[in-house]
Tab-separated table of C-alpha atoms and ligand atoms in Angstrom:
chain	number	residue	atom	x	y	z
A	1	UNK	CA	-17.388	0.736	22.277
A	2	UNK	CA	-14.460	-1.995	21.972
A	3	UNK	CA	-10.943	-1.116	20.751
A	4	UNK	CA	-7.519	-2.148	21.355
A	5	UNK	CA	-4.617	0.503	20.789
A	6	UNK	CA	-1.583	1.264	22.577
A	7	UNK	CA	-2.544	4.401	24.362
A	8	UNK	CA	-5.652	6.917	24.257
A	9	UNK	CA	-3.008	9.355	25.699
A	10	UNK	CA	-1.847	9.765	22.188
A	11	UNK	CA	-5.031	11.155	20.921
A	12	UNK	CA	-4.175	14.772	21.096
A	13	UNK	CA	-0.939	14.320	19.057
A	14	UNK	CA	-2.516	12.049	16.472
A	15	UNK	CA	-5.470	14.457	16.047
A	16	UNK	CA	-2.987	17.227	14.861
A	17	UNK	CA	-1.028	14.886	12.479
A	18	UNK	CA	-4.407	13.616	10.889
A	19	UNK	CA	-5.107	17.439	10.052
A	20	UNK	CA	-1.873	17.965	8.726
A	21	UNK	CA	-2.329	15.225	6.466
A	22	UNK	CA	-5.828	16.351	5.467
A	23	UNK	CA	-4.279	19.722	4.034
A	24	UNK	CA	-2.677	17.761	1.310
A	25	UNK	CA	-5.982	15.585	0.722
A	26	UNK	CA	-8.095	18.176	-1.331
A	27	UNK	CA	-9.782	15.612	-3.238
A	28	UNK	CA	-10.904	13.480	-0.365
A	29	UNK	CA	-12.183	16.547	1.280
A	30	UNK	CA	-14.723	17.234	-1.517
A	31	UNK	CA	-15.893	13.584	-1.450
A	32	UNK	CA	-16.255	14.239	2.545
A	33	UNK	CA	-18.337	17.302	1.995
A	34	UNK	CA	-20.859	15.530	-0.375
A	35	UNK	CA	-20.866	12.570	1.524
A	36	UNK	CA	-21.918	14.442	4.492
A	37	UNK	CA	-24.868	15.882	2.691
A	38	UNK	CA	-25.979	12.672	0.619
A	39	UNK	CA	-24.947	9.928	3.115
A	40	UNK	CA	-24.418	7.377	0.534
A	41	UNK	CA	-23.307	4.840	2.956
A	42	UNK	CA	-25.769	4.942	5.826
A	43	UNK	CA	-26.372	1.799	7.724
A	44	UNK	CA	-23.348	0.505	6.203
A	45	UNK	CA	-21.372	-1.802	8.379
A	46	UNK	CA	-17.465	-1.467	7.266
A	47	UNK	CA	-14.765	-3.598	8.054
A	48	UNK	CA	-11.442	-1.701	6.951
A	49	UNK	CA	-7.763	-3.742	7.113
A	50	UNK	CA	-5.377	-0.775	6.071
A	51	UNK	CA	-2.194	0.726	7.332
A	52	UNK	CA	-3.396	2.909	10.309
A	53	UNK	CA	-1.754	6.321	9.401
A	54	UNK	CA	-3.067	9.618	9.226
A	55	UNK	CA	-4.039	9.054	5.506
A	56	UNK	CA	-6.130	6.208	6.594
A	57	UNK	CA	-7.706	8.452	9.557
A	58	UNK	CA	-8.819	11.043	7.302
A	59	UNK	CA	-10.419	8.204	4.985
A	60	UNK	CA	-12.162	6.574	7.942
A	61	UNK	CA	-13.780	10.197	8.911
A	62	UNK	CA	-14.732	10.641	5.171
A	63	UNK	CA	-16.647	7.038	5.434
A	64	UNK	CA	-18.162	7.930	8.623
A	65	UNK	CA	-19.454	11.205	7.217
A	66	UNK	CA	-21.046	9.261	4.498
A	67	UNK	CA	-22.893	7.262	7.015
A	68	UNK	CA	-20.709	4.322	7.353
A	69	UNK	CA	-20.052	2.554	10.635
A	70	UNK	CA	-16.625	1.533	10.690
A	71	UNK	CA	-13.689	-0.624	12.385
A	72	UNK	CA	-10.510	-0.655	11.698
A	73	UNK	CA	-7.756	-2.945	11.872
A	74	UNK	CA	-4.207	-2.604	10.846
A	75	UNK	CA	-2.820	-4.331	7.551
A	76	UNK	CA	0.806	-5.042	8.782
A	77	UNK	CA	1.832	-5.448	12.323
A	78	UNK	CA	4.661	-2.932	11.921
A	79	UNK	CA	2.993	0.195	10.044
A	80	UNK	CA	0.439	1.514	12.922
A	81	UNK	CA	0.865	4.956	13.829
A	82	UNK	CA	-0.497	4.763	17.596
A	83	UNK	CA	-1.196	8.268	17.814
A	84	UNK	CA	-3.579	8.041	14.599
A	85	UNK	CA	-5.207	4.788	16.258
A	86	UNK	CA	-5.610	6.839	19.581
A	87	UNK	CA	-7.273	9.963	17.675
A	88	UNK	CA	-9.809	7.717	15.842
A	89	UNK	CA	-10.935	6.291	19.086
A	90	UNK	CA	-10.963	9.208	20.930
A	91	UNK	CA	-12.264	12.037	18.686
A	92	UNK	CA	-13.812	10.240	16.342
A	93	UNK	CA	-15.405	7.104	18.322
A	94	UNK	CA	-14.141	4.494	15.581
A	95	UNK	CA	-13.223	1.098	17.140
A	96	UNK	CA	-9.441	0.576	16.035
A	97	UNK	CA	-7.705	-2.430	16.866
A	98	UNK	CA	-4.056	-2.045	15.914
A	99	UNK	CA	-0.812	-1.648	17.875
A	100	UNK	CA	2.447	-0.937	16.243
A	101	UNK	CA	4.534	-4.103	16.661
A	102	UNK	CA	1.828	-6.207	17.868
A	103	UNK	CA	2.841	-10.048	17.092
A	104	UNK	CA	1.293	-12.512	14.181
A	105	UNK	CA	-1.275	-13.569	17.072
A	106	UNK	CA	-2.418	-10.315	18.030
A	107	UNK	CA	-2.568	-8.951	14.523
A	108	UNK	CA	-5.056	-12.064	13.181
A	109	UNK	CA	-6.874	-11.494	16.612
A	110	UNK	CA	-7.459	-7.852	15.551
A	111	UNK	CA	-8.680	-8.608	12.161
A	112	UNK	CA	-11.239	-11.163	13.935
A	113	UNK	CA	-12.690	-8.345	16.272
A	114	UNK	CA	-12.929	-5.754	13.492
A	115	UNK	CA	-15.098	-8.478	11.695
A	116	UNK	CA	-17.498	-8.780	14.674
A	117	UNK	CA	-19.183	-6.133	13.239
A	118	UNK	CA	-20.515	-8.107	10.516
A	119	UNK	CA	-19.443	-6.029	7.759
A	120	UNK	CA	-21.464	-5.341	4.573
A	121	UNK	CA	-18.453	-3.990	2.966
A	122	UNK	CA	-14.534	-5.007	3.228
A	123	UNK	CA	-11.796	-2.530	2.576
A	124	UNK	CA	-8.395	-4.485	2.411
A	125	UNK	CA	-5.040	-3.888	1.903
A	126	UNK	CA	-3.593	-7.202	1.066
A	127	UNK	CA	-6.726	-9.274	1.378
A	128	UNK	CA	-6.398	-10.763	4.735
A	129	UNK	CA	-9.846	-9.670	5.630
A	130	UNK	CA	-11.365	-11.383	2.563
A	131	UNK	CA	-8.777	-14.491	3.172
A	132	UNK	CA	-10.101	-14.610	7.222
A	133	UNK	CA	-13.572	-14.064	5.671
A	134	UNK	CA	-13.156	-17.074	3.302
A	135	UNK	CA	-11.641	-19.424	5.970
A	136	UNK	CA	-12.398	-18.653	9.419
A	137	UNK	CA	-15.446	-16.479	9.394
A	138	UNK	CA	-17.835	-17.762	6.559
A	139	UNK	CA	-20.766	-17.409	8.818
A	140	UNK	CA	-20.665	-13.486	7.795
A	141	UNK	CA	-20.263	-14.029	4.196
A	142	UNK	CA	-23.973	-14.082	3.102
A	143	UNK	CA	-24.225	-10.242	4.813
A	144	UNK	CA	-21.287	-8.859	2.606
A	145	UNK	CA	-22.332	-6.875	-0.593
A	146	UNK	CA	-18.594	-6.470	-1.642
A	147	UNK	CA	-15.130	-5.102	-1.064
A	148	UNK	CA	-12.297	-3.243	-2.306
A	149	UNK	CA	-8.740	-4.067	-2.515
A	150	UNK	CA	-5.665	-1.678	-2.184
A	151	UNK	CA	-2.563	-3.035	-3.329
A	152	UNK	CA	-1.218	-4.968	-6.271
A	153	UNK	CA	-0.326	-8.269	-3.992
A	154	UNK	CA	-3.898	-8.194	-2.592
A	155	UNK	CA	-5.674	-7.980	-6.143
A	156	UNK	CA	-3.226	-10.721	-7.242
A	157	UNK	CA	-4.916	-13.162	-4.468
A	158	UNK	CA	-8.098	-12.123	-5.488
A	159	UNK	CA	-8.124	-12.749	-8.840
A	160	UNK	CA	-6.586	-15.819	-8.013
A	161	UNK	CA	-9.489	-16.986	-5.558
A	162	UNK	CA	-12.063	-15.537	-8.537
A	163	UNK	CA	-10.285	-17.843	-11.207
A	164	UNK	CA	-10.518	-20.743	-8.845
A	165	UNK	CA	-14.362	-19.769	-8.193
A	166	UNK	CA	-14.149	-19.371	-4.180
A	167	UNK	CA	-14.555	-15.812	-3.998
A	168	UNK	CA	-17.791	-15.284	-2.392
A	169	UNK	CA	-18.420	-11.799	-3.311
A	170	UNK	CA	-17.307	-8.966	-5.969
A	171	UNK	CA	-14.199	-6.529	-5.371
A	172	UNK	CA	-13.245	-3.395	-6.845
A	173	UNK	CA	-9.419	-3.538	-7.397
A	174	UNK	CA	-8.700	-0.102	-6.704
A	175	UNK	CA	-5.166	-0.587	-7.302
A	176	UNK	CA	-5.781	-1.045	-10.588
A	177	UNK	CA	-7.118	2.526	-11.325
A	178	UNK	CA	-4.791	4.654	-13.387
A	179	UNK	CA	-5.017	7.275	-10.724
A	180	UNK	CA	-3.653	4.803	-7.999
A	181	UNK	CA	-1.174	2.863	-9.293
A	182	UNK	CA	0.772	5.455	-11.617
A	183	UNK	CA	1.028	7.587	-8.435
A	184	UNK	CA	0.590	6.005	-5.317
A	185	UNK	CA	2.844	3.089	-6.529
A	186	UNK	CA	5.369	4.868	-8.408
A	187	UNK	CA	5.806	8.305	-6.732
A	188	UNK	CA	4.443	7.561	-3.286
A	189	UNK	CA	6.794	4.034	-3.016
A	190	UNK	CA	9.657	5.952	-4.673
A	191	UNK	CA	9.777	8.731	-2.106
A	192	UNK	CA	8.589	6.749	1.009
A	193	UNK	CA	11.003	3.865	0.639
A	194	UNK	CA	13.639	6.173	0.042
A	195	UNK	CA	12.609	8.180	3.099
A	196	UNK	CA	12.150	4.747	5.022
A	197	UNK	CA	15.820	3.703	4.305
A	198	UNK	CA	17.116	7.019	5.269
A	199	UNK	CA	15.481	7.208	8.443
A	200	UNK	CA	16.424	3.887	9.565
A	201	UNK	CA	20.231	3.921	8.553
A	202	UNK	CA	20.782	7.995	8.046
A	203	UNK	CA	23.450	6.431	5.570
A	204	UNK	CA	24.693	8.586	2.731
A	205	UNK	CA	22.613	7.486	-0.742
A	206	UNK	CA	24.833	9.412	-3.052
A	207	UNK	CA	27.380	7.494	-4.727
A	208	UNK	CA	26.236	4.193	-3.415
A	209	UNK	CA	25.141	1.213	-5.404
A	210	UNK	CA	21.616	0.849	-5.306
A	211	UNK	CA	19.979	-2.482	-6.091
A	212	UNK	CA	16.344	-2.595	-6.862
A	213	UNK	CA	14.911	-5.936	-7.403
A	214	UNK	CA	11.633	-6.065	-9.635
A	215	UNK	CA	10.685	-2.998	-11.864
A	216	UNK	CA	6.782	-2.956	-11.501
A	217	UNK	CA	5.501	0.498	-10.774
A	218	UNK	CA	6.945	0.432	-7.409
A	219	UNK	CA	10.331	-0.763	-8.469
A	220	UNK	CA	10.405	2.426	-11.166
A	221	UNK	CA	9.634	4.724	-8.496
A	222	UNK	CA	12.234	3.519	-6.165
A	223	UNK	CA	14.926	3.428	-9.028
A	224	UNK	CA	14.085	7.000	-10.201
A	225	UNK	CA	14.418	8.413	-6.571
A	226	UNK	CA	17.559	6.861	-5.517
A	227	UNK	CA	18.954	7.873	-8.991
A	228	UNK	CA	17.869	11.283	-8.060
A	229	UNK	CA	19.493	11.206	-4.582
A	230	UNK	CA	22.881	10.248	-6.711
A	231	UNK	CA	23.033	6.537	-6.421
A	232	UNK	CA	24.183	4.223	-9.208
A	233	UNK	CA	20.915	1.880	-9.623
A	234	UNK	CA	21.226	-1.600	-10.478
A	235	UNK	CA	17.724	-3.469	-11.325
A	236	UNK	CA	17.539	-6.967	-11.121
A	237	UNK	CA	14.244	-8.418	-13.036
A	238	UNK	CA	12.561	-11.609	-14.357
A	239	UNK	CA	10.279	-9.927	-16.763
A	240	UNK	CA	12.225	-9.421	-20.029
A	241	UNK	CA	9.962	-6.523	-21.211
A	242	UNK	CA	10.364	-4.800	-17.725
A	243	UNK	CA	14.043	-5.523	-17.720
A	244	UNK	CA	14.183	-3.943	-21.124
A	245	UNK	CA	12.419	-0.793	-19.971
A	246	UNK	CA	14.617	-0.565	-17.372
A	247	UNK	CA	17.595	-0.589	-19.376
A	248	UNK	CA	16.302	1.953	-21.461
A	249	UNK	CA	15.591	4.069	-18.592
A	250	UNK	CA	19.032	4.228	-17.952
A	251	UNK	CA	19.854	1.881	-15.237
A	252	UNK	CA	22.027	-1.190	-15.317
A	253	UNK	CA	20.372	-4.534	-15.398
A	254	UNK	CA	21.953	-7.455	-13.773
A	255	UNK	CA	21.013	-10.958	-12.492
A	256	UNK	CA	20.721	-10.903	-8.426
A	257	UNK	CA	23.645	-12.995	-8.663
A	258	UNK	CA	25.739	-10.480	-10.059
A	259	UNK	CA	24.466	-7.507	-8.522
A	260	UNK	CA	24.570	-9.103	-5.048
A	261	UNK	CA	28.359	-8.664	-4.666
A	262	UNK	CA	27.876	-4.880	-5.682
A	263	UNK	CA	25.011	-3.265	-3.798
A	264	UNK	CA	25.311	-0.966	-0.564
A	265	UNK	CA	21.595	-0.724	-0.482
A	266	UNK	CA	19.132	-3.602	-1.599
A	267	UNK	CA	15.754	-2.971	-1.813
A	268	UNK	CA	12.802	-5.566	-2.959
A	269	UNK	CA	9.508	-4.438	-4.602
A	270	UNK	CA	8.594	-7.715	-6.412
A	271	UNK	CA	5.648	-8.928	-4.731
A	272	UNK	CA	7.227	-12.682	-4.597
A	273	UNK	CA	8.881	-14.744	-2.207
A	274	UNK	CA	12.667	-14.947	-1.309
A	275	UNK	CA	13.925	-13.053	-4.211
A	276	UNK	CA	17.016	-12.314	-2.058
A	277	UNK	CA	18.086	-15.472	-0.575
A	278	UNK	CA	21.071	-17.509	1.256
A	279	UNK	CA	23.195	-17.181	-2.021
A	280	UNK	CA	22.755	-13.671	-1.958
A	281	UNK	CA	23.497	-12.916	1.199
A	282	UNK	CA	26.495	-15.096	1.231
A	283	UNK	CA	27.988	-12.812	-1.824
A	284	UNK	CA	27.273	-9.549	-0.489
A	285	UNK	CA	29.700	-7.189	0.811
A	286	UNK	CA	30.453	-5.830	4.830
A	287	UNK	CA	27.770	-3.340	5.388
A	288	UNK	CA	25.461	-4.174	2.832
A	289	UNK	CA	21.674	-2.559	3.596
A	290	UNK	CA	18.622	-4.794	2.818
A	291	UNK	CA	15.523	-3.964	2.802
A	292	UNK	CA	11.798	-4.632	1.473
A	293	UNK	CA	9.201	-2.323	0.195
A	294	UNK	CA	6.633	-5.042	-1.182
A	295	UNK	CA	3.306	-5.915	0.845
A	296	UNK	CA	4.485	-9.045	2.627
A	297	UNK	CA	7.770	-9.831	4.376
A	298	UNK	CA	8.509	-12.950	2.354
A	299	UNK	CA	10.656	-11.139	-0.199
A	300	UNK	CA	14.002	-11.486	1.806
A	301	UNK	CA	14.771	-15.072	3.014
A	302	UNK	CA	15.505	-14.012	6.547
A	303	UNK	CA	15.506	-17.615	7.909
A	304	UNK	CA	18.211	-18.565	5.660
A	305	UNK	CA	20.070	-15.434	6.698
A	306	UNK	CA	19.600	-16.465	10.311
A	307	UNK	CA	21.159	-19.670	9.542
A	308	UNK	CA	24.266	-18.746	7.660
A	309	UNK	CA	25.275	-16.054	10.011
A	310	UNK	CA	27.231	-16.390	13.104
A	311	UNK	CA	25.376	-13.726	15.440
A	312	UNK	CA	22.899	-10.863	15.178
A	313	UNK	CA	22.085	-8.082	17.364
A	314	UNK	CA	19.907	-4.844	17.310
A	315	UNK	CA	22.399	-1.940	16.316
A	316	UNK	CA	19.918	0.740	16.023
A	317	UNK	CA	16.099	0.901	15.815
A	318	UNK	CA	14.590	-0.649	12.734
A	319	UNK	CA	18.327	-2.066	11.677
A	320	UNK	CA	19.569	-5.569	12.757
A	321	UNK	CA	22.968	-6.494	12.185
A	322	UNK	CA	23.812	-10.067	11.109
A	323	UNK	CA	27.254	-11.194	11.225
A	324	UNK	CA	28.651	-13.567	8.647
A	325	UNK	CA	31.324	-16.253	8.588
A	326	UNK	CA	34.610	-14.254	7.937
A	327	UNK	CA	33.212	-11.060	9.750
A	328	UNK	CA	31.275	-9.271	7.294
A	329	UNK	CA	28.030	-7.447	8.320
A	330	UNK	CA	24.857	-7.547	6.895
A	331	UNK	CA	21.917	-4.954	7.873
A	332	UNK	CA	18.247	-6.135	7.758
A	333	UNK	CA	16.182	-3.000	7.894
A	334	UNK	CA	12.786	-2.902	9.660
A	335	UNK	CA	12.427	-6.794	9.938
A	336	UNK	CA	12.052	-7.308	6.148
A	337	UNK	CA	8.892	-5.565	6.439
A	338	UNK	CA	7.473	-2.674	4.428
A	339	UNK	CA	10.357	0.000	5.162
A	340	UNK	CA	8.210	3.024	4.066
A	341	UNK	CA	6.020	2.329	6.655
A	342	UNK	CA	7.805	0.495	9.238
A	343	UNK	CA	10.689	3.266	9.197
A	344	UNK	CA	9.064	6.192	8.004
A	345	UNK	CA	5.092	7.214	7.452
A	346	UNK	CA	4.268	5.706	4.541
A	347	UNK	CA	3.234	7.503	1.292
A	348	UNK	CA	3.147	11.226	1.523
A	349	UNK	CA	-0.854	12.714	2.067
A	350	UNK	CA	-0.832	14.187	-1.766
A	351	UNK	CA	-0.696	10.853	-3.229
A	352	UNK	CA	-3.161	9.051	-1.218
A	353	UNK	CA	-5.547	11.489	-1.786
A	354	UNK	CA	-6.143	10.036	-5.089
A	355	UNK	CA	-5.897	6.134	-3.639
A	356	UNK	CA	-8.390	7.103	-0.995
A	357	UNK	CA	-10.766	9.032	-3.296
A	358	UNK	CA	-10.728	5.618	-5.180
A	359	UNK	CA	-11.410	3.811	-2.172
A	360	UNK	CA	-14.324	6.296	-0.669
A	361	UNK	CA	-16.097	6.489	-4.508
A	362	UNK	CA	-15.448	2.350	-5.188
A	363	UNK	CA	-17.392	1.822	-1.716
A	364	UNK	CA	-20.318	4.075	-2.708
A	365	UNK	CA	-20.243	2.533	-6.246
A	366	UNK	CA	-20.456	-1.000	-4.728
A	367	UNK	CA	-23.004	-0.383	-2.284
A	368	UNK	CA	-25.300	0.866	-5.456
A	369	UNK	CA	-24.055	-2.081	-7.508
A	370	UNK	CA	-22.700	-4.829	-5.344
A	371	UNK	CA	-26.041	-7.051	-5.616
A	372	UNK	CA	-25.765	-6.892	-9.227
A	373	UNK	CA	-22.319	-7.763	-9.666
A	374	UNK	CA	-20.816	-11.191	-10.056
A	375	UNK	CA	-18.060	-12.525	-7.628
A	376	UNK	CA	-15.012	-11.570	-9.167
A	377	UNK	CA	-12.580	-8.882	-9.230
A	378	UNK	CA	-13.807	-5.668	-11.057
A	379	UNK	CA	-12.110	-2.171	-12.289
A	380	UNK	CA	-12.598	0.820	-10.665
A	381	UNK	CA	-15.078	2.303	-13.298
A	382	UNK	CA	-13.387	4.771	-15.742
A	383	UNK	CA	-15.763	7.656	-14.859
A	384	UNK	CA	-14.183	7.677	-11.166
A	385	UNK	CA	-10.630	7.417	-12.026
A	386	UNK	CA	-10.898	10.414	-14.639
A	387	UNK	CA	-12.987	12.436	-12.242
A	388	UNK	CA	-10.243	11.907	-9.653
A	389	UNK	CA	-7.649	13.168	-12.424
A	390	UNK	CA	-9.806	16.048	-12.976
A	391	UNK	CA	-10.466	17.143	-9.571
A	392	UNK	CA	-6.447	16.453	-8.591
A	393	UNK	CA	-5.264	18.994	-11.398
A	394	UNK	CA	-7.964	21.373	-10.330
A	395	UNK	CA	-6.518	21.374	-6.858
A	396	UNK	CA	-3.287	21.468	-8.300
A	397	UNK	CA	-4.157	24.342	-10.445
A	398	UNK	CA	-3.193	22.884	-13.491
A	399	UNK	CA	-5.343	23.639	-16.525
A	400	UNK	CA	-5.561	21.178	-19.516
A	401	UNK	CA	-6.960	21.159	-23.131
A	402	UNK	CA	-10.054	19.729	-24.797
A	403	UNK	CA	-10.388	18.171	-27.891
A	404	UNK	CA	-11.759	20.325	-30.757
A	405	UNK	CA	-15.390	19.171	-32.705
A	406	UNK	CA	-12.942	18.271	-35.550
A	407	UNK	CA	-10.475	16.322	-33.532
A	408	UNK	CA	-13.065	14.553	-31.730
A	409	UNK	CA	-14.296	13.980	-35.475
A	410	UNK	CA	-11.312	12.742	-36.553
A	411	UNK	CA	-10.672	10.353	-33.919
A	412	UNK	CA	-13.807	8.390	-34.604
A	413	UNK	CA	-13.311	8.112	-38.553
A	414	UNK	CA	-11.665	5.726	-40.256
A	415	UNK	CA	-12.265	7.404	-43.545
A	416	UNK	CA	-9.588	10.250	-42.748
A	417	UNK	CA	-5.911	9.707	-43.633
A	418	UNK	CA	-3.205	11.554	-45.133
B	1	LIG	N1	0.072	2.533	2.123
B	1	LIG	C1	1.223	3.152	1.734
B	1	LIG	N2	1.666	4.577	2.320
B	1	LIG	C2	0.499	4.541	2.890
B	1	LIG	C3	-0.444	5.652	3.926
B	1	LIG	N3	0.289	6.746	4.074
B	1	LIG	N4	-1.232	5.307	4.317
B	1	LIG	C4	-2.073	4.287	4.090
B	1	LIG	N5	-1.753	3.351	3.337
B	1	LIG	C5	-0.659	3.306	2.884
């Protein structure tokens, strides 16, 4: 079996960490149990390009239990947990191509290696596999039945491919399931981003000014958690509706230009390019700490920061100091890559339980239905979404009401009013 990881000697440590994650993934465990019996993915070759974390490890084991032959590569050069990669190779015989800190060329060569299994299914986090398949590995496209996509950024890329008519197989947008984005994007990103910033800097959040750029589900989560730790939160946003929502959620809302001189912490979660750029860096105060928790490392214009700064050095792991003319210092965390995965461990397992339950069930669905689907981006079927919510509630010991017959009738009738 071919693989490319940092060190097989890390396998035992990785196995324990995967076991720890699995304890908070009861929904995925139920799916694994059923998959083991029913083998819905028998003979399916699956290339997964995901953050190589303990939770992803548990997902790979679930897919394998369902009969799939999986190959795994990283969806970000800095997010790989090398011990997890080692454990999957050593204990589960899953070929992994991922090393934390790999350079761009290695990152893409790892995607190529994971594609060498000639997948029937692809599982993406950011659409890099789809993009490589449609540009450099088109000879493999005929065998692909379908794919899934984990993240907002990837879904946006794939929808634009579908609109241009160039998407060659159907995709299930796992990101858009309610049991995904309402929890993973909000509570997952909220907690893990603050965790990454704190692990990188060990600075006090209480009493600070924390600027969140973007008020989508991730931005809502980061703002909520920064406020919960005692920061005064400023939101910068381009959508009038979201800005209004941020204001009514109790946050200050300012254009970046006005927020730049005020912040101690900055975090971008927009999915867009250069939302913090030269003029903002030039306005920041001494000691400002700038990070990104959006999928790609494009949100901070670090080239312009390098241009205007007089010197730079790594001052501690994940913290690069840029000295500005006049002596002010700006700190860039985790090279501007996803700070929650670069400096911390990504979203906690309990929330990935739902995201990855969606992945596993969408993989099963697309193998059943893929040949009948057009080459478009589809939602996760509502029945899957609702089932996952029900199972998660059950695992949390939370009971809920159901509608009475009278209420069902009322909701379906238009005659009954006052
Ligand atoms: N994305 C964010 N957090 C993650 C995690 N823990 N595992 C995989 N993908 C993630």
